[in-house]
Amino acid sequence: MAKAILYDTTKCTACRACQVACKGWNELPAEVTTNRGTYENPPDLSPATWLKMEFREVDPGGMVRWFFTRRSCMHCTDAGCVKVCPSGALYHHELGFVAYDKDICTGCG
């Protein structure tokens, strides 16, 4: 049976607790970033950031509004990242998800 990770967009407040939990659970290092004048941080997914809240800020008539979505690994069945990983650190686990072996990763990402 295929598995999925779902989140309810109607209940999400973009608090970014999922970003913190993902980093902690996977023992990922913090990224050095700079203030870009936005609440969104870090700027993109990377080898050290596997999940992030992505913000789009709009200012209709002087009232800033945020629209956001959650971005993370989609565990694709035909994952491009698995195909191009030179060390084989990204691979499909026997249960079907994309897994990462930090012990053989060369850090090319």
Short mmCIF file of C-alpha atoms in Angstrom, two decimals:
data_model
loop_
_atom_site.label_atom_id
_atom_site.label_comp_id
_atom_site.label_asym_id
_atom_site.label_seq_id
_atom_site.Cartn_x
_atom_site.Cartn_y
_atom_site.Cartn_z
CA MET A 1 0.00 0.00 0.00
CA ALA A 2 1.33 3.44 -0.94
CA LYS A 3 1.86 5.90 1.89
CA ALA A 4 1.53 9.67 1.85
CA ILE A 5 2.19 12.64 4.09
CA LEU A 6 -0.76 15.01 4.08
CA TYR A 7 -1.36 18.36 5.68
CA ASP A 8 -4.59 20.32 5.95
CA THR A 9 -4.16 23.68 4.23
CA THR A 10 -7.28 25.02 5.94
CA LYS A 11 -5.68 24.59 9.36
CA CYS A 12 -2.09 25.54 8.53
CA THR A 13 -1.00 28.96 9.85
CA ALA A 14 2.49 28.81 8.31
CA CYS A 15 4.08 28.80 11.77
CA ARG A 16 6.94 26.75 10.29
CA ALA A 17 6.98 24.25 13.16
CA CYS A 18 7.07 21.50 10.50
CA GLN A 19 10.33 22.99 9.16
CA VAL A 20 11.87 22.88 12.63
CA ALA A 21 10.58 19.35 13.28
CA CYS A 22 11.95 18.10 9.93
CA LYS A 23 15.40 19.53 10.66
CA GLY A 24 15.40 18.06 14.18
CA TRP A 25 14.09 14.63 13.21
CA ASN A 26 16.56 14.29 10.33
CA GLU A 27 19.47 15.93 12.20
CA LEU A 28 19.91 18.55 9.46
CA PRO A 29 22.20 21.53 10.09
CA ALA A 30 20.96 25.11 10.22
CA GLU A 31 21.57 27.19 7.12
CA VAL A 32 23.18 30.61 7.23
CA THR A 33 20.74 33.02 5.60
CA THR A 34 20.33 36.75 5.20
CA ASN A 35 17.27 38.88 5.77
CA ARG A 36 15.64 39.30 2.38
CA GLY A 37 12.79 41.45 3.70
CA THR A 38 10.38 38.52 3.91
CA TYR A 39 9.14 36.07 6.52
CA GLU A 40 10.17 33.20 4.21
CA ASN A 41 13.38 31.56 5.34
CA PRO A 42 15.44 29.72 4.06
CA PRO A 43 15.17 30.77 0.43
CA ASP A 44 14.80 27.28 -1.08
CA LEU A 45 14.99 23.52 -0.57
CA SER A 46 18.55 22.22 -0.30
CA PRO A 47 20.56 19.28 1.03
CA ALA A 48 20.15 20.85 4.51
CA THR A 49 16.50 21.92 4.09
CA TRP A 50 14.04 19.24 3.06
CA LEU A 51 10.83 21.08 3.95
CA LYS A 52 9.90 24.76 3.89
CA MET A 53 6.90 27.03 3.92
CA GLU A 54 6.86 29.14 0.78
CA PHE A 55 5.30 32.60 1.03
CA ARG A 56 3.91 34.90 -1.61
CA GLU A 57 3.34 38.39 -0.29
CA VAL A 58 0.89 40.69 -2.04
CA ASP A 59 -0.04 44.27 -1.25
CA PRO A 60 -3.50 45.01 -2.67
CA GLY A 61 -4.31 48.59 -1.75
CA GLY A 62 -1.76 48.97 1.05
CA MET A 63 -2.76 45.85 2.99
CA VAL A 64 -0.12 43.10 2.93
CA ARG A 65 -1.50 39.57 2.64
CA TRP A 66 0.40 36.30 2.66
CA PHE A 67 -0.40 33.26 0.59
CA PHE A 68 1.64 30.21 1.44
CA THR A 69 2.19 26.57 0.64
CA ARG A 70 4.28 23.74 2.01
CA ARG A 71 7.14 22.49 -0.18
CA SER A 72 9.06 19.31 0.48
CA CYS A 73 10.29 16.13 -1.11
CA MET A 74 7.40 14.57 -3.04
CA HIS A 75 8.87 11.03 -2.90
CA CYS A 76 8.31 10.67 -6.65
CA THR A 77 8.09 7.16 -8.05
CA ASP A 78 10.32 8.28 -10.94
CA ALA A 79 12.45 10.74 -8.94
CA GLY A 80 14.91 12.82 -10.94
CA CYS A 81 17.06 13.37 -7.84
CA VAL A 82 17.52 9.60 -7.41
CA LYS A 83 18.49 9.25 -11.08
CA VAL A 84 21.19 11.93 -10.97
CA CYS A 85 22.66 11.32 -7.49
CA PRO A 86 26.30 10.46 -8.29
CA SER A 87 26.98 8.63 -5.02
CA GLY A 88 23.73 6.70 -4.72
CA ALA A 89 22.93 8.47 -1.44
CA LEU A 90 19.39 9.13 -2.70
CA TYR A 91 17.54 5.91 -3.40
CA HIS A 92 14.11 4.32 -3.36
CA HIS A 93 13.47 2.49 -0.10
CA GLU A 94 11.80 -0.92 -0.34
CA LEU A 95 8.59 0.71 0.99
CA GLY A 96 8.56 3.12 -1.97
CA PHE A 97 9.71 6.45 -0.55
CA VAL A 98 12.86 8.35 -1.50
CA ALA A 99 15.48 7.79 1.19
CA TYR A 100 18.82 9.43 1.92
CA ASP A 101 22.02 7.79 3.16
CA LYS A 102 24.09 10.57 4.74
CA ASP A 103 27.06 8.22 5.19
CA ILE A 104 27.72 7.96 1.44
CA CYS A 105 26.57 11.46 0.41
CA THR A 106 29.32 13.56 -1.18
CA GLY A 107 27.47 16.84 -0.62
CA CYS A 108 27.27 17.85 -4.27
CA GLY A 109 23.74 19.29 -3.89
#
